PDB file of C-alpha atoms and ligand atoms in Angstrom:
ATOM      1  CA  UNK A   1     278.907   2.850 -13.185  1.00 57.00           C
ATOM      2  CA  UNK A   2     279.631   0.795 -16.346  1.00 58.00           C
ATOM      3  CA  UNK A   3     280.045   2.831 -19.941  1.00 57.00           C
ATOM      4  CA  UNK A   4     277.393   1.135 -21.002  1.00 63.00           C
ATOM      5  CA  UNK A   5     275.092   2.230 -18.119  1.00 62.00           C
ATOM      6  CA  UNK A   6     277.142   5.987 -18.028  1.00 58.00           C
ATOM      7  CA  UNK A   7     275.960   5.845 -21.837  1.00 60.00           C
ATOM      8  CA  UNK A   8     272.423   5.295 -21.556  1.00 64.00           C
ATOM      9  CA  UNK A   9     272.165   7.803 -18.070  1.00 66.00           C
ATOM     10  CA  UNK A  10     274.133  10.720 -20.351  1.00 75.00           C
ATOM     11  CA  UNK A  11     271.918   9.723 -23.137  1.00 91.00           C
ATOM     12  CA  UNK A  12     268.645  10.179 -21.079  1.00 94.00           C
ATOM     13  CA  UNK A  13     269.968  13.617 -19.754  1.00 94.00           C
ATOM     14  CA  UNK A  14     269.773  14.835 -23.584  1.00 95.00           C
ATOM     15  CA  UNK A  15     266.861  13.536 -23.969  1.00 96.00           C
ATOM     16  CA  UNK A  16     265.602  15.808 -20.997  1.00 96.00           C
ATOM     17  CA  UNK A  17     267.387  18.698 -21.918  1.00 96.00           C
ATOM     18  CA  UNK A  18     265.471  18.620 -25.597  1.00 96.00           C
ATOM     19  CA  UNK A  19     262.072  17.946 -24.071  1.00 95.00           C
ATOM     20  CA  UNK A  20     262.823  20.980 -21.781  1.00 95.00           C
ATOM     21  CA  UNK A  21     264.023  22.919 -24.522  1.00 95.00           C
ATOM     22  CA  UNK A  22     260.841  22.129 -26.904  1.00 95.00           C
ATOM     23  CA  UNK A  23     258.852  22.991 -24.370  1.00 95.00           C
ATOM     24  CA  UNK A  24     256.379  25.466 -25.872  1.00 94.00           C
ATOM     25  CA  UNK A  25     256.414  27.777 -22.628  1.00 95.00           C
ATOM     26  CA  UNK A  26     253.766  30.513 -23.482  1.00 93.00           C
ATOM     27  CA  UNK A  27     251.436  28.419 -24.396  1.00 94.00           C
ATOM     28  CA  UNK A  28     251.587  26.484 -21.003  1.00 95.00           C
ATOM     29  CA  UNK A  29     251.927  29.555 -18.581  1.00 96.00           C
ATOM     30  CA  UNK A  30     248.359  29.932 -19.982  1.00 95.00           C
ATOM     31  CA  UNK A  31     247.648  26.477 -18.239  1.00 94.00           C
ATOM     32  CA  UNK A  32     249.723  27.141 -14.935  1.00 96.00           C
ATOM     33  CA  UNK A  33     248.940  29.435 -11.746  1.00 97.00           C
ATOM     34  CA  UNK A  34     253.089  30.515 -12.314  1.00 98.00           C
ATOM     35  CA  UNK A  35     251.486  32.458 -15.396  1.00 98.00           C
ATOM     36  CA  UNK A  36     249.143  34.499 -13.334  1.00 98.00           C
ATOM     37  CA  UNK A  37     251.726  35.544 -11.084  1.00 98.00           C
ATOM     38  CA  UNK A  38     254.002  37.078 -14.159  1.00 98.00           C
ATOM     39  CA  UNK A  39     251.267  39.830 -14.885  1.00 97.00           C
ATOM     40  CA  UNK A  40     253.128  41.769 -11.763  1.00 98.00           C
ATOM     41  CA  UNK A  41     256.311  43.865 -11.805  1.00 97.00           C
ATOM     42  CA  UNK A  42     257.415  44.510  -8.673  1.00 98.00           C
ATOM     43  CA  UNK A  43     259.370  42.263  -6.648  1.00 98.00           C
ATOM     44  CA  UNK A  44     257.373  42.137  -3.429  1.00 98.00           C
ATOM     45  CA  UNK A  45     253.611  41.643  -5.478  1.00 98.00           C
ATOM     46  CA  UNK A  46     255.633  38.882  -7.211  1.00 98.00           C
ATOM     47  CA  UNK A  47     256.632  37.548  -3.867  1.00 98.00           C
ATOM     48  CA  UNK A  48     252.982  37.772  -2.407  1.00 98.00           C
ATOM     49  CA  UNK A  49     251.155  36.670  -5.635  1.00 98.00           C
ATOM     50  CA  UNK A  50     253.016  33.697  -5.752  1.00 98.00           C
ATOM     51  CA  UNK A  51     252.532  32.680  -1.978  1.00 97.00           C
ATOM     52  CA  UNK A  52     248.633  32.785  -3.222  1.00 98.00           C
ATOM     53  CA  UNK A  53     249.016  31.151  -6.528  1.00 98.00           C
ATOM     54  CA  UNK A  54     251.090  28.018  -4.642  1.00 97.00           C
ATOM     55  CA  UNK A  55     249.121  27.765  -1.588  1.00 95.00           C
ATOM     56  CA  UNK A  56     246.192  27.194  -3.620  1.00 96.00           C
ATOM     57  CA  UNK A  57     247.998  25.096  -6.217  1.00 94.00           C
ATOM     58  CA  UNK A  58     245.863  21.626  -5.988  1.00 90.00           C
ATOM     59  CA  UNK A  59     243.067  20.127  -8.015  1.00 88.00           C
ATOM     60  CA  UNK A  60     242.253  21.093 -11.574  1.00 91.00           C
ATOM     61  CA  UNK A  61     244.474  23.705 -12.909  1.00 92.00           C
ATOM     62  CA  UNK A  62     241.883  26.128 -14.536  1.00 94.00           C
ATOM     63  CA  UNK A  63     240.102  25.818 -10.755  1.00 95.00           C
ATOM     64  CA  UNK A  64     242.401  26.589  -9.240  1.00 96.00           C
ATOM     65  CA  UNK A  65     243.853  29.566 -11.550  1.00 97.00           C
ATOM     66  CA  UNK A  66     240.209  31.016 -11.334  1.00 97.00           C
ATOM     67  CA  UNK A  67     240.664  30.975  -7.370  1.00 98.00           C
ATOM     68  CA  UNK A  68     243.591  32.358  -7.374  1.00 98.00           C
ATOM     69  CA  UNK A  69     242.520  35.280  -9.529  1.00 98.00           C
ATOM     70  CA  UNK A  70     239.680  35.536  -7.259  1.00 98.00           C
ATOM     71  CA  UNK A  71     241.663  35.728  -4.140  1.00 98.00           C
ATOM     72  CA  UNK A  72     244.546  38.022  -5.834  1.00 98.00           C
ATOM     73  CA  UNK A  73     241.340  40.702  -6.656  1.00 98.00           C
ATOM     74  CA  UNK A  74     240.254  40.647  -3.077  1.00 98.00           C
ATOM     75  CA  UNK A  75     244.171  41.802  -2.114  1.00 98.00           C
ATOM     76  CA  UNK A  76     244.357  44.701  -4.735  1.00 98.00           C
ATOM     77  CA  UNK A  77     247.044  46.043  -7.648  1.00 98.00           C
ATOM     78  CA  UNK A  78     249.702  45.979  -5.013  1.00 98.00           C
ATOM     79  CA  UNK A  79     249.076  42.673  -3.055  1.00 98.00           C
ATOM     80  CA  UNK A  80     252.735  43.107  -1.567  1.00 98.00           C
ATOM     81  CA  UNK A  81     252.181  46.049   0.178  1.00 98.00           C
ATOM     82  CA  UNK A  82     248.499  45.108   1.651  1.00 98.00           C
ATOM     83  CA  UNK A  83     250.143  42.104   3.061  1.00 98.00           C
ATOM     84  CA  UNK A  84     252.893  44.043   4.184  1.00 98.00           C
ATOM     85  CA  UNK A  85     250.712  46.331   5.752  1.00 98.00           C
ATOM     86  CA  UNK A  86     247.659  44.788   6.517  1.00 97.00           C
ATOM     87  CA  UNK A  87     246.633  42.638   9.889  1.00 96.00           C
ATOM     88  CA  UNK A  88     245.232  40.130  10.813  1.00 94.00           C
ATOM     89  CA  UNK A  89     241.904  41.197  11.098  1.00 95.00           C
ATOM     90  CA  UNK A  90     242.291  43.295   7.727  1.00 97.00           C
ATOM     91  CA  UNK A  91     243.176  40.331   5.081  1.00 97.00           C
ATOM     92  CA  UNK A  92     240.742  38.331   7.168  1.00 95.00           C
ATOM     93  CA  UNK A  93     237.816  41.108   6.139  1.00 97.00           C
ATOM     94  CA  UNK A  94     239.686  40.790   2.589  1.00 98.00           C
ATOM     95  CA  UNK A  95     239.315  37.700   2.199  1.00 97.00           C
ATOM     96  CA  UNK A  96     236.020  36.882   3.873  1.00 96.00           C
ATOM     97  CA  UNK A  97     233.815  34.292   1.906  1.00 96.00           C
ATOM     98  CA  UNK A  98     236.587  32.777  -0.261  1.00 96.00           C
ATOM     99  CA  UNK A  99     236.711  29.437  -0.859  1.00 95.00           C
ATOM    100  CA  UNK A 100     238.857  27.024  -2.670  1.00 94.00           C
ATOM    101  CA  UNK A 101     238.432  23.433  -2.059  1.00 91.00           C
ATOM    102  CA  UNK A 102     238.776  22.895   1.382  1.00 87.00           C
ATOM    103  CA  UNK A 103     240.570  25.826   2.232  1.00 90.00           C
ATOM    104  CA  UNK A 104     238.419  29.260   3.052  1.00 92.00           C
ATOM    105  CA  UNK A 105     239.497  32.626   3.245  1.00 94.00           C
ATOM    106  CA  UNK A 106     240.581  32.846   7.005  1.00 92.00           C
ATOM    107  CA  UNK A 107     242.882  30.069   6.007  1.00 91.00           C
ATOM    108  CA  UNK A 108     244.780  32.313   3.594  1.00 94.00           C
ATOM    109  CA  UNK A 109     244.272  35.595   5.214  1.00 94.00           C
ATOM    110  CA  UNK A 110     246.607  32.989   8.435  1.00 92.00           C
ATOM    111  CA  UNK A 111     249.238  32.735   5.778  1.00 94.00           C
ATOM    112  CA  UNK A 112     249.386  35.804   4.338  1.00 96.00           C
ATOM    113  CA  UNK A 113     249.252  37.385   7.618  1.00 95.00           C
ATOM    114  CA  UNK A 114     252.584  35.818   8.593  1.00 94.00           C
ATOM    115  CA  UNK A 115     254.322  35.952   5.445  1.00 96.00           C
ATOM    116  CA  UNK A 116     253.439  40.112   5.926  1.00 97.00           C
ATOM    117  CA  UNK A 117     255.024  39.886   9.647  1.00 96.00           C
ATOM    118  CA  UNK A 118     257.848  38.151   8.081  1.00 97.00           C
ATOM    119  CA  UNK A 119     258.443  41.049   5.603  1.00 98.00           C
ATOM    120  CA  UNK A 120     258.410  43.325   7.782  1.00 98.00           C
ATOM    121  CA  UNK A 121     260.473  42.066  10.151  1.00 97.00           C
ATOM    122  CA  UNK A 122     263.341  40.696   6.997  1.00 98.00           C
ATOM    123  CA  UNK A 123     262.088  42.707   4.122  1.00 98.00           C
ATOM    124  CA  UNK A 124     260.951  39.964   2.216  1.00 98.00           C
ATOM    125  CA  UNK A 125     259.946  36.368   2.781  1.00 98.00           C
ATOM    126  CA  UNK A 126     263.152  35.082   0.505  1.00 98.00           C
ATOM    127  CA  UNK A 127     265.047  36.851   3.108  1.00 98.00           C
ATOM    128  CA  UNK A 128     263.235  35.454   6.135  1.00 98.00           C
ATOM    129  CA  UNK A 129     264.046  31.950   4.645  1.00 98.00           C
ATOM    130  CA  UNK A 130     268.144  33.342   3.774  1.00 98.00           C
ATOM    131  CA  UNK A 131     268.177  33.845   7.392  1.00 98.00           C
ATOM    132  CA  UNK A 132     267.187  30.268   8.389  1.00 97.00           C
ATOM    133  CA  UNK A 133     269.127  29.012   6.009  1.00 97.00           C
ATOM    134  CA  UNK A 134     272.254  27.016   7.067  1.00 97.00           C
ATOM    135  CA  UNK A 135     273.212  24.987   4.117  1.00 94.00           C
ATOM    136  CA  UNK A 136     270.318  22.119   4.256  1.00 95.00           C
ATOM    137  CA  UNK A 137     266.758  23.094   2.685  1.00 96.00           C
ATOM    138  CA  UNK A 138     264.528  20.712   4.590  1.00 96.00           C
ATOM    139  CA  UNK A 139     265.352  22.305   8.162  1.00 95.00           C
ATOM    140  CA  UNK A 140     265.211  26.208   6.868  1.00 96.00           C
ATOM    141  CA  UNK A 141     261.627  25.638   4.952  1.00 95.00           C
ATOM    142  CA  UNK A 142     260.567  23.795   8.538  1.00 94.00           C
ATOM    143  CA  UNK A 143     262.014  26.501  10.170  1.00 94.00           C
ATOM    144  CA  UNK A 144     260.159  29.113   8.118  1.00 94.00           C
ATOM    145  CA  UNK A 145     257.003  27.098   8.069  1.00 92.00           C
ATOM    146  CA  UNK A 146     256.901  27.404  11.868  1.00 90.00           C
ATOM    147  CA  UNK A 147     257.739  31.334  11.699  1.00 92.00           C
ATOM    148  CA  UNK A 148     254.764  32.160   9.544  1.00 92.00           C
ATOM    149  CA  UNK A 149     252.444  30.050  11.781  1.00 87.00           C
ATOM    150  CA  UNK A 150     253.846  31.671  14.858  1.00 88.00           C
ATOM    151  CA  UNK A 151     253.780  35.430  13.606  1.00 88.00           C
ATOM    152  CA  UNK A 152     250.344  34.836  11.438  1.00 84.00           C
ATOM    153  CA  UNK A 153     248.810  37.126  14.113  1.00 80.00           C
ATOM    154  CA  UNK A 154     245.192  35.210  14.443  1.00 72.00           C
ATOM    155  CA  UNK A 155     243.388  35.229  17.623  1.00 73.00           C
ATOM    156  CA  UNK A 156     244.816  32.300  19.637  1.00 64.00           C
ATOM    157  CA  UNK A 157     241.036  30.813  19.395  1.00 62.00           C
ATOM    158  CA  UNK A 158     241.784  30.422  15.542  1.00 61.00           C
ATOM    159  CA  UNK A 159     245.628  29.315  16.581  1.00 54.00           C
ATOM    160  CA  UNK A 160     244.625  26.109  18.045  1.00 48.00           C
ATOM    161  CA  UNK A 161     245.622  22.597  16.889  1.00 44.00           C
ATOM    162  CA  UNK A 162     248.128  22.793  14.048  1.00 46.00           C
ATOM    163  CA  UNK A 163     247.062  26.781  14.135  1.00 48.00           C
ATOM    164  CA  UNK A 164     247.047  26.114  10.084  1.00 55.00           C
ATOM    165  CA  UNK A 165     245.476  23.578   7.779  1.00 55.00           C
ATOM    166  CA  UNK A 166     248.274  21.117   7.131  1.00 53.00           C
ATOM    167  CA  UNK A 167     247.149  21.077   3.319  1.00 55.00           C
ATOM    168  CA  UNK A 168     247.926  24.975   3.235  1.00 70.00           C
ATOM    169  CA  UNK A 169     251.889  24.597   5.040  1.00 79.00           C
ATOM    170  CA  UNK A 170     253.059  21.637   5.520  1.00 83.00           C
ATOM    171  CA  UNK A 171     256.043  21.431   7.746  1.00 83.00           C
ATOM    172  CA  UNK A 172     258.905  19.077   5.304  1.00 87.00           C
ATOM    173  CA  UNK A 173     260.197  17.953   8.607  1.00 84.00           C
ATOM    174  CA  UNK A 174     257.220  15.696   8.900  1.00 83.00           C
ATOM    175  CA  UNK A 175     257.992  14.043   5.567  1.00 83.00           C
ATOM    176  CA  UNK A 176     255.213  15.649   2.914  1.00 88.00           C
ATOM    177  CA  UNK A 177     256.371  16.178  -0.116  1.00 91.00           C
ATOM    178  CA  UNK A 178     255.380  19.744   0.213  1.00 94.00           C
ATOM    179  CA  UNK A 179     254.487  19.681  -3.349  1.00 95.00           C
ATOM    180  CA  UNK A 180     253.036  23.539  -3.177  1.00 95.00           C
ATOM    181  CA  UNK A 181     255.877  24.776  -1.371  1.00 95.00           C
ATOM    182  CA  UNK A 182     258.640  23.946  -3.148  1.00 97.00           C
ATOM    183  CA  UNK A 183     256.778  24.983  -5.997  1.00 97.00           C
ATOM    184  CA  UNK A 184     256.869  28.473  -4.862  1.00 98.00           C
ATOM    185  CA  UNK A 185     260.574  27.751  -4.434  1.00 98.00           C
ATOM    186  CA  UNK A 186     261.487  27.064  -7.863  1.00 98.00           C
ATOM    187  CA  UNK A 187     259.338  29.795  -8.769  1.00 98.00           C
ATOM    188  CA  UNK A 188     261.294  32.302  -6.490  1.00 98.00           C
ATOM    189  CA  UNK A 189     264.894  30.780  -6.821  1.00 98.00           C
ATOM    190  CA  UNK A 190     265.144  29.895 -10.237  1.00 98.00           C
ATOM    191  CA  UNK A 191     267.096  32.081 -12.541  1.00 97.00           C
ATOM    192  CA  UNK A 192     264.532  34.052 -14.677  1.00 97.00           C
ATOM    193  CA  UNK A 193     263.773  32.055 -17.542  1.00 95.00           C
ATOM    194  CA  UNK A 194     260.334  32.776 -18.904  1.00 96.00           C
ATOM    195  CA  UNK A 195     259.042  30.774 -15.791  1.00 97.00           C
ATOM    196  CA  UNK A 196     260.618  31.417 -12.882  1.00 98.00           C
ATOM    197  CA  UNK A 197     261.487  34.247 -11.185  1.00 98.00           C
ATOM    198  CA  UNK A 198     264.979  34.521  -9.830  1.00 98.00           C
ATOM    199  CA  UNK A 199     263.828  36.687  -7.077  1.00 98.00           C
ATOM    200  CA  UNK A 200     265.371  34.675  -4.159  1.00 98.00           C
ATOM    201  CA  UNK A 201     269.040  35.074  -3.373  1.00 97.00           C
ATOM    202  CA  UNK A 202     269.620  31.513  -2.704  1.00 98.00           C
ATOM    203  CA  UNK A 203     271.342  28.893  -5.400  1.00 98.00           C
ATOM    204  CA  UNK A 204     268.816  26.814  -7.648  1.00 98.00           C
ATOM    205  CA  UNK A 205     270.851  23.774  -6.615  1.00 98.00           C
ATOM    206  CA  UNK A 206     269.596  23.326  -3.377  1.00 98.00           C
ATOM    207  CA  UNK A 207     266.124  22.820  -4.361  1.00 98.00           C
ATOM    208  CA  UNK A 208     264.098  19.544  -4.234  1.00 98.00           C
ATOM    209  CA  UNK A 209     261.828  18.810  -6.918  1.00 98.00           C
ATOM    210  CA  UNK A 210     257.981  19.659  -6.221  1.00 97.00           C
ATOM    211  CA  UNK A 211     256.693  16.470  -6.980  1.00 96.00           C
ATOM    212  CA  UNK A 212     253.225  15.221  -7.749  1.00 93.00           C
ATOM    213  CA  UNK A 213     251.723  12.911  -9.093  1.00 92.00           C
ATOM    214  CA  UNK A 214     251.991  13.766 -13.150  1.00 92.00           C
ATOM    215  CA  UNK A 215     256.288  14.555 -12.013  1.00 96.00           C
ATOM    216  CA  UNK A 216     256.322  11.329  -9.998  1.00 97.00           C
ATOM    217  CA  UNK A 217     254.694   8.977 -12.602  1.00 95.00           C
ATOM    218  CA  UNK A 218     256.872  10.414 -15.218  1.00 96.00           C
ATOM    219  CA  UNK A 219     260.070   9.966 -13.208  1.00 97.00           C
ATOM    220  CA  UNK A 220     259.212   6.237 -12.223  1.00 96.00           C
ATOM    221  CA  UNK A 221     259.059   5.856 -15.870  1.00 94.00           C
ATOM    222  CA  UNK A 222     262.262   7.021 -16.346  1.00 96.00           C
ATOM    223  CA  UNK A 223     263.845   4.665 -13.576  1.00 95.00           C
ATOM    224  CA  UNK A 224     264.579   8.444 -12.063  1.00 97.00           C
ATOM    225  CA  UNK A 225     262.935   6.306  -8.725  1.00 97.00           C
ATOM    226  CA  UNK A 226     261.551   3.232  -7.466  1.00 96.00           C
ATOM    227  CA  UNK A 227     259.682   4.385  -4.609  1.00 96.00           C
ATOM    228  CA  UNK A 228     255.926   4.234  -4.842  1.00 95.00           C
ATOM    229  CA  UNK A 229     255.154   6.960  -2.387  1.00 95.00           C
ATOM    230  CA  UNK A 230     254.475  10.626  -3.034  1.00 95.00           C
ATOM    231  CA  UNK A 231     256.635  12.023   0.211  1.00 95.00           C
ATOM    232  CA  UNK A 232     259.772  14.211   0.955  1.00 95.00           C
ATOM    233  CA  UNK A 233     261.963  11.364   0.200  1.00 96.00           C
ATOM    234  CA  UNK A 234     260.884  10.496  -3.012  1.00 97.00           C
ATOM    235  CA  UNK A 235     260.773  14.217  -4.094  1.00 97.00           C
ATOM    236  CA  UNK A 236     264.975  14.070  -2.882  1.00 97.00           C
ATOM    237  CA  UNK A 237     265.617  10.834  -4.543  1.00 98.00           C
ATOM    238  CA  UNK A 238     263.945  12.356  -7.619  1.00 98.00           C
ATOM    239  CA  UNK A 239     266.083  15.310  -7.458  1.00 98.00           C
ATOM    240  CA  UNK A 240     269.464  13.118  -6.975  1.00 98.00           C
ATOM    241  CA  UNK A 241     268.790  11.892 -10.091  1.00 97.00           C
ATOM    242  CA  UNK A 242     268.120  14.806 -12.125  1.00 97.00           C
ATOM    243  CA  UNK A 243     271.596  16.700 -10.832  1.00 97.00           C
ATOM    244  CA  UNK A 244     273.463  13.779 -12.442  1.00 95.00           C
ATOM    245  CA  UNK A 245     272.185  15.917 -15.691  1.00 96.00           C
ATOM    246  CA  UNK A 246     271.974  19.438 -14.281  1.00 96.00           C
ATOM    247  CA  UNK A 247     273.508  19.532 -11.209  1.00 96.00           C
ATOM    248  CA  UNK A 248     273.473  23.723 -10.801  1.00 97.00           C
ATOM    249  CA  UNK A 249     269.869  23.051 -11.770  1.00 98.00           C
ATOM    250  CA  UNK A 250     268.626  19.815 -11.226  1.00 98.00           C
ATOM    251  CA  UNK A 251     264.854  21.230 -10.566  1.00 98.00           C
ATOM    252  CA  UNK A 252     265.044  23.186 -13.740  1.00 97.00           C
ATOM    253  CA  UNK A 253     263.404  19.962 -15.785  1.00 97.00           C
ATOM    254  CA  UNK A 254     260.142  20.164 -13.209  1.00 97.00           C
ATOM    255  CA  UNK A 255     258.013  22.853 -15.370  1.00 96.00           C
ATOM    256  CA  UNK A 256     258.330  20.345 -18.678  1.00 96.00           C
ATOM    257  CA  UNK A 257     257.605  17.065 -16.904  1.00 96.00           C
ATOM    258  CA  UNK A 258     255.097  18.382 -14.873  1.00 95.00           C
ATOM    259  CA  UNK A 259     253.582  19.732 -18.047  1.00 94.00           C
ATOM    260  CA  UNK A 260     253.524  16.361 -20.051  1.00 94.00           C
ATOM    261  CA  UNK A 261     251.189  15.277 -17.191  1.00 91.00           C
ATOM    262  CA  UNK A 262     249.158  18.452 -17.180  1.00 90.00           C
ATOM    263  CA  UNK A 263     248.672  18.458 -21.072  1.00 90.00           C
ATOM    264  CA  UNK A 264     248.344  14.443 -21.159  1.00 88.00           C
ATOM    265  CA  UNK A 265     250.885  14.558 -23.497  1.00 91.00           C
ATOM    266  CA  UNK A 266     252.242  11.396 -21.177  1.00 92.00           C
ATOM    267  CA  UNK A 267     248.930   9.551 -20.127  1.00 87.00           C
ATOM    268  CA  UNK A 268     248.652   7.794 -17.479  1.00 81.00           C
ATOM    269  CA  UNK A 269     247.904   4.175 -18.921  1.00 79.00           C
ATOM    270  CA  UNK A 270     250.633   3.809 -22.354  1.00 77.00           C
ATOM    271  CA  UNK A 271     248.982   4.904 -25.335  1.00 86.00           C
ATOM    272  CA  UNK A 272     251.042   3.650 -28.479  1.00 87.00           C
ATOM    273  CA  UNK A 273     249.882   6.585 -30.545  1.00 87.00           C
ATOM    274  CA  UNK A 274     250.931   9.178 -28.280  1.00 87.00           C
ATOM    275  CA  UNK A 275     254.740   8.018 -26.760  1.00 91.00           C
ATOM    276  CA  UNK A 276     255.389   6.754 -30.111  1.00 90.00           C
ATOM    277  CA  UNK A 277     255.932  10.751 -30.819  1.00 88.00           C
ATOM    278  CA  UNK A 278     257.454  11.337 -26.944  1.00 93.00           C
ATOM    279  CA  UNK A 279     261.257  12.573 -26.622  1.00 93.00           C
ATOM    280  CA  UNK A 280     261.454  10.130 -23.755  1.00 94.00           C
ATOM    281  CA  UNK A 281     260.375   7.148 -25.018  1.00 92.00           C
ATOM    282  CA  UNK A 282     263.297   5.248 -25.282  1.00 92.00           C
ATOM    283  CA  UNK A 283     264.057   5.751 -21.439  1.00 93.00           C
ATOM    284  CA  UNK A 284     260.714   4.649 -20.501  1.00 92.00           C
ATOM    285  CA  UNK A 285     260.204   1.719 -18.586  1.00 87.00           C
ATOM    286  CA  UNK A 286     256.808   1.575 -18.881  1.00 76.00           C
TER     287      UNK A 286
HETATM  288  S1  SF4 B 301     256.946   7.140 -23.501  1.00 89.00           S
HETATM  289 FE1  SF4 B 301     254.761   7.455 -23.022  1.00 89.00          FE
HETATM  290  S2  SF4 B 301     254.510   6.871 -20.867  1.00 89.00           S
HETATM  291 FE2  SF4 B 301     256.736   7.144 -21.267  1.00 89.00          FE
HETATM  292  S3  SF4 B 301     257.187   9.271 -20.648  1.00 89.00           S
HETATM  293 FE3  SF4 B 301     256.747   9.288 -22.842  1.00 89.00          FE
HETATM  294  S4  SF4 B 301     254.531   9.691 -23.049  1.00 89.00           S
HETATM  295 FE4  SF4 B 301     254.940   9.101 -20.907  1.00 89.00          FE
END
């Protein structure tokens, strides 16, 4: 890379780093399912809460934060330990009736009911994806994907087809950006910072970035990729790009960018008024 080029790429990574740092992160916790999941304690309700709170993470964000306090209330204080104790059958009773979007209650209770066979069987659902972990991320979260569908304990009359809605958990093998699950990755692997949990012991530099559409029309602004297409691949090249800045912690700039989109603070069309006062501007191609 030229100095000139080196220049501009080190000056964008400051750039970043301020708009992460000025990021006023109470204020938008109030505006993201993450902050629902921080009124818990205890590791494995933190665990559970935020399998909910990403599995239902689409369409508009207070939506989908009132479904997920819906569904969190049908699970109890200690959602954890019901899905650590509960079957099949049991979180499908729990959660009969519920509905967000296009996914219903037995779609959850599917989930839920593997991620509990998975804690018991590991002791946590971070360690059922340590153990499948073998220095990649795609193959382990495919490999864990499959292990929740397989153990979900449904009748095999509701385990036909795809035995869970694609939309719910997607296998990254197939190419989907798996937007919602590697959300729930950066949530759990992340070092504690207000945001994230740091639950996970696995290193923050092996995660990809959860992109959607807000993250992905932000980073084609910032020539962080060319590719048009919401998918896995993007979502890596996307990542690449940020660990030239933070490479412990490349994903660490997702909550910030993600919340320019969610706040309109970047709008989709250029607005003059509003990127004249945007940290970024200089960078943007747009
Ligand atoms: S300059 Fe405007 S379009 Fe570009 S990132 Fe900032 S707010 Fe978004």
């Amino acid at each position: 890379m030229g100095r000139s080029r080196l220049r501009e790429a080190s000056d964008l990574g400051a750039a970043l780093d301020r708009v992460r740092a000025e990021t006023d992160v109470a204020s938008r916790l109030a505006a993201d399912p993450v902050g629902i999941v921080h009124r818990y304690g205890d590791p494995a309700d933190v665990e559970i809460a935020g399998l909910v709170a990403a599995s239902l993470a689409f369409g508009n964000v207070r939506a989908l934060r009132a479904s997920v306090e819906r569904a969190l209330e049908r699970l109890g204080p200690r959602p954890g330990r019901t899905v650590r104790d509960a079957s099949f059958g049991e979180l499908d009773a729990l959660l009969e009736g519920f509905v967000h979007r296009t996914t219903r209650g037995r779609d959850l209770a599917r989930t839920l009911s593997g991620a509990g066979a998975l804690v018991r069987r590991h002791g946590s659902v971070g360690a059922a994806l340590k153990a499948r972990f073998e220095g990649e991320l795609r193959p382990a979260l495919g490999a864990l994907v499959r292990d929740v569908r397989a153990a979900c304990g449904a009748p095999a009359r509701l385990r036909s087809g795809t035995s869970l809605p694609a939309e719910l958990l997607p296998d990254p093998v197939a190419g989907s950006a798996c937007k919602r699950l590697l959300l729930y990755l950066r949530w759990m692997i992340r070092p504690a910072d207000g945001v994230d949990f740091g639950l996970w012991d696995l290193p923050a530099r092996i995660l990809v970035i959860p992109l959607d559409t807000h993250v992905h029309r932000i980073a084609r602004n910032l020539g962080l990729t060319r590719r048009r297409d919401v998918s896995w691949r993007t979502a890596e090249e996307v990542t690449a790009s940020l660990r030239r800045f933070d490479p412990e912690d490349p994903v660490g700039y997702d909550f910030a960018l993600c919340h320019m989109g969610i706040s309109r603070a970047c709008p989709s069309r250029r607005d003059p008024a509003r990127c004249a006062d945007c940290g970024l501007e200089p960078h943007c191609v747009r």
